Coordinates of N, CA and C in Angstrom, one line a residue:
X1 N -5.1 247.9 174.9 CA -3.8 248.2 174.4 C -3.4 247.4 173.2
X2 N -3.8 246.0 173.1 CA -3.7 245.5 171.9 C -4.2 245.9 171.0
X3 N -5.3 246.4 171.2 CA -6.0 246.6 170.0 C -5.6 248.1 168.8
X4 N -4.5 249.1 169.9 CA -4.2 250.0 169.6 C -2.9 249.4 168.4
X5 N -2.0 248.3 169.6 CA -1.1 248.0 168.6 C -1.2 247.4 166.8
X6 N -2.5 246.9 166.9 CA -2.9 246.2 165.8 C -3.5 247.2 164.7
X7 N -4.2 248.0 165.7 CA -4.2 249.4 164.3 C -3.0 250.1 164.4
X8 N -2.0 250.1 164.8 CA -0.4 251.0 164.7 C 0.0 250.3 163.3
X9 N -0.3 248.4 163.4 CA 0.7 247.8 162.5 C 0.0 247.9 161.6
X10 N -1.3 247.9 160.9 CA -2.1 248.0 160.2 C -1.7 249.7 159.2
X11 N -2.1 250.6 160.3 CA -1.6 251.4 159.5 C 0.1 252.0 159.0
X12 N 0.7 251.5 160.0 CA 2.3 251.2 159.2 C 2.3 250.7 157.8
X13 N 1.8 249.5 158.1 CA 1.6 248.6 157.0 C 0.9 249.5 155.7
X14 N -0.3 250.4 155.8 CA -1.0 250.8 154.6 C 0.2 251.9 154.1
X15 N 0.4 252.6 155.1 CA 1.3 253.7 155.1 C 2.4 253.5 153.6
X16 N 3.6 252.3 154.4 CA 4.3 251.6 153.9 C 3.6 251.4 152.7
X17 N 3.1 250.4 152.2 CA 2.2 249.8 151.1 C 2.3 251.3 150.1
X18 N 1.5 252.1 150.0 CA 1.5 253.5 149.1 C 2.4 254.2 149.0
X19 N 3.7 254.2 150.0 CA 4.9 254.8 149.8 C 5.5 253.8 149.2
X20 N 5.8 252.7 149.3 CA 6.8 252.0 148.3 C 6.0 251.8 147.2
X21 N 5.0 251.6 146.7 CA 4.5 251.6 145.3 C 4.5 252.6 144.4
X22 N 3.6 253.7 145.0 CA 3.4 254.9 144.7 C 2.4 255.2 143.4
X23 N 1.7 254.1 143.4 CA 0.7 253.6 142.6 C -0.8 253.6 143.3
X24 N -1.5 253.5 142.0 CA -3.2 253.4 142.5 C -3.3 251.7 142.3
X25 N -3.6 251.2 143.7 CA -4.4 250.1 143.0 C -5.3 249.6 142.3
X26 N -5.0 248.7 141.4 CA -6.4 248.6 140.3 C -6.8 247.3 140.4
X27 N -5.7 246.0 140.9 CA -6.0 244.8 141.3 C -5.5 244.5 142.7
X28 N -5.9 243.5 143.4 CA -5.6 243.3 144.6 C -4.5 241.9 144.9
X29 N -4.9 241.4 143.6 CA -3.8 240.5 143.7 C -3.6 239.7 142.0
X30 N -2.2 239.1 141.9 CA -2.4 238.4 140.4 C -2.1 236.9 140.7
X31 N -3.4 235.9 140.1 CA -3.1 234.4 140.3 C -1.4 234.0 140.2
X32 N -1.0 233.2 140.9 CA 0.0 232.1 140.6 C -0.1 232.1 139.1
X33 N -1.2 230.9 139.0 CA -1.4 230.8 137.3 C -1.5 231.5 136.2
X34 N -0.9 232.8 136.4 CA -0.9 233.9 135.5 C 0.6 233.9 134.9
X35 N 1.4 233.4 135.6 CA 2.7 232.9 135.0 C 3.6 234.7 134.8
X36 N 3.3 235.3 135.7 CA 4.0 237.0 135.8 C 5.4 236.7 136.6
X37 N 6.7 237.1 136.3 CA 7.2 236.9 137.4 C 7.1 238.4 137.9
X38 N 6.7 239.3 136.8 CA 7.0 241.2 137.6 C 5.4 241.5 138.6
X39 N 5.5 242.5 139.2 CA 4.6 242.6 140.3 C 4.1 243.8 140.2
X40 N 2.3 244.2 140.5 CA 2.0 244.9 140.6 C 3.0 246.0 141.4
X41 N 2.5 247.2 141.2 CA 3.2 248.0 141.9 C 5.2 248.2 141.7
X42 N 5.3 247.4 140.7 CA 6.9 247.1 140.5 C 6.7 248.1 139.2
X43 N 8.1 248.8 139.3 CA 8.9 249.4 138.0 C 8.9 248.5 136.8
X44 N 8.4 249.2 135.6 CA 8.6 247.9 134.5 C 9.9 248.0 134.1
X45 N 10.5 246.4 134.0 CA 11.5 246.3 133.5 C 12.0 247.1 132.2
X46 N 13.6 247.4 131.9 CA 14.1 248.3 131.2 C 14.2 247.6 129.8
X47 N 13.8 247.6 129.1 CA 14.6 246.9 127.6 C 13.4 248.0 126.2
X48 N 13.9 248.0 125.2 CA 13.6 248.5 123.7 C 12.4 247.7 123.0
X49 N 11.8 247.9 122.7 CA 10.4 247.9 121.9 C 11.7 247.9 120.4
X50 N 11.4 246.9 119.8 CA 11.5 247.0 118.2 C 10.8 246.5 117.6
X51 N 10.6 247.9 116.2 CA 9.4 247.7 115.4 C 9.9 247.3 114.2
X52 N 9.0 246.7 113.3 CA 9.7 245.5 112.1 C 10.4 246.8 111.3
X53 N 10.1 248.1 111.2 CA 11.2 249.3 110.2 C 12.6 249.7 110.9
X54 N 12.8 248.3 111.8 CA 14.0 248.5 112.7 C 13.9 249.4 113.9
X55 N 12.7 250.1 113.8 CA 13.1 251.7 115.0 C 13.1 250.9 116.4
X56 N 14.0 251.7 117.0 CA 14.2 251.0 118.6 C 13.1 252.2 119.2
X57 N 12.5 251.6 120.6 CA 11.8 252.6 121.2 C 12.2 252.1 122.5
X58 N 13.3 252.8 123.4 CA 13.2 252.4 124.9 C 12.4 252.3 125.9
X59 N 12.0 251.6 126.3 CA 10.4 251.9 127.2 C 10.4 252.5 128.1
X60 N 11.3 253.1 128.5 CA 11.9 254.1 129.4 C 11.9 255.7 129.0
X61 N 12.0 255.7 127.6 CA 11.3 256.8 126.6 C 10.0 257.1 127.1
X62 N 9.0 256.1 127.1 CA 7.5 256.6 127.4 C 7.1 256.8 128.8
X63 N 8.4 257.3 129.5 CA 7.7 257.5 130.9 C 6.7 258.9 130.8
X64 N 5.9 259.5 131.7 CA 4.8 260.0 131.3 C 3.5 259.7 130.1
X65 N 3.5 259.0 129.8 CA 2.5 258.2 129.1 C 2.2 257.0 129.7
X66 N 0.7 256.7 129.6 CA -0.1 255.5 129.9 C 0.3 254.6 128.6
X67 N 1.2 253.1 129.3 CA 1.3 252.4 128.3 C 0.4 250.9 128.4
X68 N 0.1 250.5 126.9 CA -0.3 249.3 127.2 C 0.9 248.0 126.2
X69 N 0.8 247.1 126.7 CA 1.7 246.2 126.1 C 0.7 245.2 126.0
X70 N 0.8 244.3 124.6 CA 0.1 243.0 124.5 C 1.3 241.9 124.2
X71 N 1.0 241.3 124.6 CA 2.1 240.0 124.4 C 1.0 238.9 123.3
X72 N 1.9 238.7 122.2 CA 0.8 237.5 121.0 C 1.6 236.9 120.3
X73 N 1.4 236.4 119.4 CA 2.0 235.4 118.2 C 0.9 235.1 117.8
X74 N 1.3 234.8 116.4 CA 0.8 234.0 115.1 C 0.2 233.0 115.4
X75 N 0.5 232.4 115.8 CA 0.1 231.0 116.2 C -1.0 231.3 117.5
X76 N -0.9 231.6 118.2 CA -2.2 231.8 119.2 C -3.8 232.2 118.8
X77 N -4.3 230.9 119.1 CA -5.7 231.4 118.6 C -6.4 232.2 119.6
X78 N -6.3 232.8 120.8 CA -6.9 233.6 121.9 C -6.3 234.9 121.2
X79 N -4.9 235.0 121.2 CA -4.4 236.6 120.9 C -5.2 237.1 119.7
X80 N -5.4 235.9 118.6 CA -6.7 236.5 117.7 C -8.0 236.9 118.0
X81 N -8.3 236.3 118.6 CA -9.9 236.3 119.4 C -9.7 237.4 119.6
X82 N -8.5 238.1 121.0 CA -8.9 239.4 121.8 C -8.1 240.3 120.4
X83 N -7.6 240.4 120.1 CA -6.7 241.4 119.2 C -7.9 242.4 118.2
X84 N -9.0 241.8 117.9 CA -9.7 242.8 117.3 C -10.5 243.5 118.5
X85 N -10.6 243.0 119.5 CA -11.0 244.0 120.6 C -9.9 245.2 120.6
X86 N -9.1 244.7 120.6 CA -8.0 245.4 121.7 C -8.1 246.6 120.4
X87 N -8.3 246.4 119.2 CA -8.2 247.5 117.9 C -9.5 248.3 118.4
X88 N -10.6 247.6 117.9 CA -11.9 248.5 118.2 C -12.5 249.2 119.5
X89 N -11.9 248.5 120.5 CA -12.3 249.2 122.1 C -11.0 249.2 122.9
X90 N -10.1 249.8 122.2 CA -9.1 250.4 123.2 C -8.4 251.1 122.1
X91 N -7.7 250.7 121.2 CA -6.7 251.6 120.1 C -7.5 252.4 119.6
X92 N -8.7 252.4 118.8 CA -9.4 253.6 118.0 C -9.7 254.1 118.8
X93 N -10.0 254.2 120.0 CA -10.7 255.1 121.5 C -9.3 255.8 121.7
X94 N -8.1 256.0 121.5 CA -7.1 256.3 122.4 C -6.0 256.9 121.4
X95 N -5.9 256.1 120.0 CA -5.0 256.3 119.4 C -4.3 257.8 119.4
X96 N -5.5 258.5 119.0 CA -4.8 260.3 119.1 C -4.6 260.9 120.4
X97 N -4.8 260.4 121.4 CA -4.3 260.7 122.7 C -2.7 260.4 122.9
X98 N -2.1 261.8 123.1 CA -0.5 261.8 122.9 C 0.4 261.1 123.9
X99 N -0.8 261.0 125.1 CA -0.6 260.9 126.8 C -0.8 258.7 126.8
X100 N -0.9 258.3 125.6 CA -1.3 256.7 125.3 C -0.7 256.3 124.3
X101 N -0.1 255.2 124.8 CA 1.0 254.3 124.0 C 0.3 252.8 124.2
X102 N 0.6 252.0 122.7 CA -0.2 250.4 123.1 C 1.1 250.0 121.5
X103 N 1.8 249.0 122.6 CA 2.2 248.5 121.4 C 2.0 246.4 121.4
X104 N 1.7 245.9 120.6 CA 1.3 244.5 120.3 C 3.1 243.9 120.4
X105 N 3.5 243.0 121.4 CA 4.6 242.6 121.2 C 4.7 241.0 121.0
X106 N 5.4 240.5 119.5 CA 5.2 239.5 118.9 C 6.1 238.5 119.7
X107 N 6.2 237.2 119.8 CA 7.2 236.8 120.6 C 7.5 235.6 118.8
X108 N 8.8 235.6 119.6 CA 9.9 234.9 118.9 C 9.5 234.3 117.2
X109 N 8.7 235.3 116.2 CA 8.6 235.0 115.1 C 9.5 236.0 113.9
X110 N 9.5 236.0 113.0 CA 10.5 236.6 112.0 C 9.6 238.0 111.4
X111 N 10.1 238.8 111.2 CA 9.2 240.1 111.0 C 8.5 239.9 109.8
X112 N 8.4 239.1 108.9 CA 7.7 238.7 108.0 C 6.8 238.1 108.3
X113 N 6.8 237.3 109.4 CA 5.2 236.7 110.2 C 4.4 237.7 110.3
X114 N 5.4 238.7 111.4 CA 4.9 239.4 112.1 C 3.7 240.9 111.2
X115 N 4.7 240.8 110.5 CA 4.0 242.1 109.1 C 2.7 241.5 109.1
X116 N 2.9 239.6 107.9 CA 1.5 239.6 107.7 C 0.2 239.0 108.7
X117 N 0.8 238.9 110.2 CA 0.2 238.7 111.2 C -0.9 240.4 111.2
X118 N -0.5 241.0 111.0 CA -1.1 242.4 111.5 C -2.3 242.1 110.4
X119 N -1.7 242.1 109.3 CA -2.7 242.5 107.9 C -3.8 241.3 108.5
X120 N -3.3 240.2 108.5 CA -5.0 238.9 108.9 C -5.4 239.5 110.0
X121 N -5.1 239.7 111.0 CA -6.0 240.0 112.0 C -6.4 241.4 111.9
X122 N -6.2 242.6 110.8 CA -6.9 243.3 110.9 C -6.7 244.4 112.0
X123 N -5.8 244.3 112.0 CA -5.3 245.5 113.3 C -4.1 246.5 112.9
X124 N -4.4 247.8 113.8 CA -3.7 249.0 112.8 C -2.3 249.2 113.7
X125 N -2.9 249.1 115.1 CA -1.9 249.3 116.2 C -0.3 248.5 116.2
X126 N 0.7 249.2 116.8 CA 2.1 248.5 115.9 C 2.2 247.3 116.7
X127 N 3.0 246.7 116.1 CA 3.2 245.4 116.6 C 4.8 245.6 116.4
X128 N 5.8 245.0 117.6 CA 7.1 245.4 117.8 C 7.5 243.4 117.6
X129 N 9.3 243.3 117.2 CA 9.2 242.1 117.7 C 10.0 241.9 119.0
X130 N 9.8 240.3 119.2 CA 10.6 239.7 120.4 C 11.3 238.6 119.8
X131 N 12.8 238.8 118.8 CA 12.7 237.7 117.9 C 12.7 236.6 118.6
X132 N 14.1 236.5 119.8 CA 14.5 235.7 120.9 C 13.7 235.3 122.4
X133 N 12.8 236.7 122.6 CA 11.6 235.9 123.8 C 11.9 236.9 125.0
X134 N 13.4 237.5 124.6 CA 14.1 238.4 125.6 C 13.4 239.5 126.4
X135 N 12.0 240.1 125.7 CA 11.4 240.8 126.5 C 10.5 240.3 127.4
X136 N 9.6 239.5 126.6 CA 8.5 238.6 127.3 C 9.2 238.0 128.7
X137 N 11.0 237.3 128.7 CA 11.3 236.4 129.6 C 11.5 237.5 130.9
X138 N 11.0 238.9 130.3 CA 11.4 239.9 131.6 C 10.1 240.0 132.5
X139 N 9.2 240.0 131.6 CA 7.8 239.7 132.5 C 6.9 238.4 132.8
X140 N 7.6 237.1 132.9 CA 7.1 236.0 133.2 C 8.0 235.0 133.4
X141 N 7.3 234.0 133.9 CA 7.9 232.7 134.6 C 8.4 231.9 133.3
X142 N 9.9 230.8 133.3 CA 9.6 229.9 132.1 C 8.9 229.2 131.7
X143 N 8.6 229.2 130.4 CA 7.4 228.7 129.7 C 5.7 228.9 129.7
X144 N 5.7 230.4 130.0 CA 4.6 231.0 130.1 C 3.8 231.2 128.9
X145 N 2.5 231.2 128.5 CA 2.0 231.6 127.5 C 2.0 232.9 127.1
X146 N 1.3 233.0 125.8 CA 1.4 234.7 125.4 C -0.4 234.8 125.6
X147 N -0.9 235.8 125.2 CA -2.3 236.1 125.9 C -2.1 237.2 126.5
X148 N -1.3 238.2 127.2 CA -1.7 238.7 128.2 C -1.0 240.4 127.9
X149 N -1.8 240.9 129.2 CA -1.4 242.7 128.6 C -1.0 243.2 129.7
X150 N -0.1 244.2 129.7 CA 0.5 244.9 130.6 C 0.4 246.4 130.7
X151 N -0.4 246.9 132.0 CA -1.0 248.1 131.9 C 0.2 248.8 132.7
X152 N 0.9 250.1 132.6 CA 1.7 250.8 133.0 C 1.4 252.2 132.9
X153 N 1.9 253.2 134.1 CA 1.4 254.3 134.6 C 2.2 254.9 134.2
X154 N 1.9 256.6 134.1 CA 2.8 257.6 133.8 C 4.1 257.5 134.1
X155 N 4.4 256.6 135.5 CA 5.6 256.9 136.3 C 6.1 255.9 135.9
X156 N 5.6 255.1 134.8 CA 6.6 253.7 134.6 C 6.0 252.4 135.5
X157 N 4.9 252.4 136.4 CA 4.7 251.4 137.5 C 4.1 250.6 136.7
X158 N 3.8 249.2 136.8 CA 3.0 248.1 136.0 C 1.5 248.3 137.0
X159 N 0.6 248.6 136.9 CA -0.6 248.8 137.4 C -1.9 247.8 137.1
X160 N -2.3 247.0 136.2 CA -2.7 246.2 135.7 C -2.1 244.8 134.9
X161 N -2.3 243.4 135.3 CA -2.1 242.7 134.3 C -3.3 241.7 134.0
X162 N -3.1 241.3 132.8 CA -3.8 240.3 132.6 C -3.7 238.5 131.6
X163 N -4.1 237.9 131.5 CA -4.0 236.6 131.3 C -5.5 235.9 130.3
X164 N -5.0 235.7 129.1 CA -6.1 235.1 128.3 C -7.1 236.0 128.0
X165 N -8.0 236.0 127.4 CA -9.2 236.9 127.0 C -10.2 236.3 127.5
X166 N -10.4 237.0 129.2 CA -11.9 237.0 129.8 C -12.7 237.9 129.6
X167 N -13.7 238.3 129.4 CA -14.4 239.6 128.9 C -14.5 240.4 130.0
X168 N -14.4 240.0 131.3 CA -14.9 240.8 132.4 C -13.3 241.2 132.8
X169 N -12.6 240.6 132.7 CA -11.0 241.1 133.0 C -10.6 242.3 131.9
X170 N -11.2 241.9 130.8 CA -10.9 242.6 129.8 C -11.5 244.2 129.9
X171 N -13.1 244.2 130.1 CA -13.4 245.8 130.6 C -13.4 246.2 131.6
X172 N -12.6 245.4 132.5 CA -12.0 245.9 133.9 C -10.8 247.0 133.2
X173 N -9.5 245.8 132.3 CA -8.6 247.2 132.0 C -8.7 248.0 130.9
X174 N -10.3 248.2 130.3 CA -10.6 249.3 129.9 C -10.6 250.0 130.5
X175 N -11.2 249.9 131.7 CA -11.7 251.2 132.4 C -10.6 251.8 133.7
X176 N -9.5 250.8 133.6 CA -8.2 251.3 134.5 C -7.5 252.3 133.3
X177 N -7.8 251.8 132.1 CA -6.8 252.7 131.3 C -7.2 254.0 131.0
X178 N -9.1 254.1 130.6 CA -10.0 255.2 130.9 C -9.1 255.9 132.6
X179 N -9.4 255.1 133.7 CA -9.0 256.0 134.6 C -7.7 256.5 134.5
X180 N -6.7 255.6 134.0 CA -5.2 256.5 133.8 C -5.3 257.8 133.0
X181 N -5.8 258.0 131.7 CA -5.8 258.8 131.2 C -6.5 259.9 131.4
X182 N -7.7 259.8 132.2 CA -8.6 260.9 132.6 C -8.1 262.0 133.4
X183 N -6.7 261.1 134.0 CA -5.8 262.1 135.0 C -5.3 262.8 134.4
X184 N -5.1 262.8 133.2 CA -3.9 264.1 132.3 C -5.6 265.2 131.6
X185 N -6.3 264.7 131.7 CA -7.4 265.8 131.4 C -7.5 267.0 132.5

């Protein structure tokens, strides 16, 4: 009889689990030390993508599209390191796919950084700002680093994150973002 109840609560539990997300798992869990306050399987917060030609883009606009967000600055020597990845093995692979959105979001520098930030590092993909920090403080704890990318599903779910430039974390969300897209094929 116990044993019955333990698979009842088990599968309640999974049941539960894929109805309130309504997402594919791609991680099983995200460190403490990753400094996220938003949560797999959570709705990404609401706020505007702005790009230095002023254009506002609501992120709520790209629902049905696979998005990716990078969080960087100028000053970061990791966001340099991964940032010419993120050009040559994810943006040139994706770019003309209508169903994929990646935008670089700069935290709290002046769009004149931010311009000739793009040109040195050599990357084509946009870079939006965060003059004040206000979007970044929507997806992380205070005083969190920048480094990190946020993978989001058609439906708007955050499905992937990550922290620093590990190479094996890194073609992990290659191939979650390969799997998102392959769905609209």
């Amino acid at each position: 009889m116990r044993y019955l109840q333990v698979i009842g609560i088990l599968l309640f539990l999974l049941v539960f689990n894929v109805h309130k997300t309504g997402a594919q798992n791609f991680q099983e869990e995200i460190p403490a030390d990753y400094g996220y306050s938003v949560s797999l399987g959570q709705t990404v917060p609401d706020f505007d993508l702005v790009l230095p030609d002023d254009t506002y883009i609501p992120i709520r606009d790209l629902r049905g599209k696979v998005v990716m967000l990078q969080f960087t600055a100028s000053w970061c020597s990791v966001c340099r390191k991964e940032m010419p990845h993120i050009e040559k093995e994810i943006w040139q692979k994706h770019k003309e796919n209508a169903n994929f959105k990646l935008f670089g979001i700069d935290l709290k520098e002046p769009v004149e950084t931010v311009v000739a930030f793009q040109k040195q590092v050599g990357i084509s993909y946009p870079l939006a700002l965060d003059a004040n920090g206000s979007v970044f403080e929507k997806f992380t704890v205070p005083n969190a680093g920048v480094t990190r990318n946020i993978i989001i599903d058609r439906n708007g779910t955050i499905v992937f994150l990550t922290r620093l430039f590990k190479e094996e974390e890194f073609n992990r969300m290659k191939e979650v973002i390969d799997k998102l897209l392959r769905k609209d094929e």
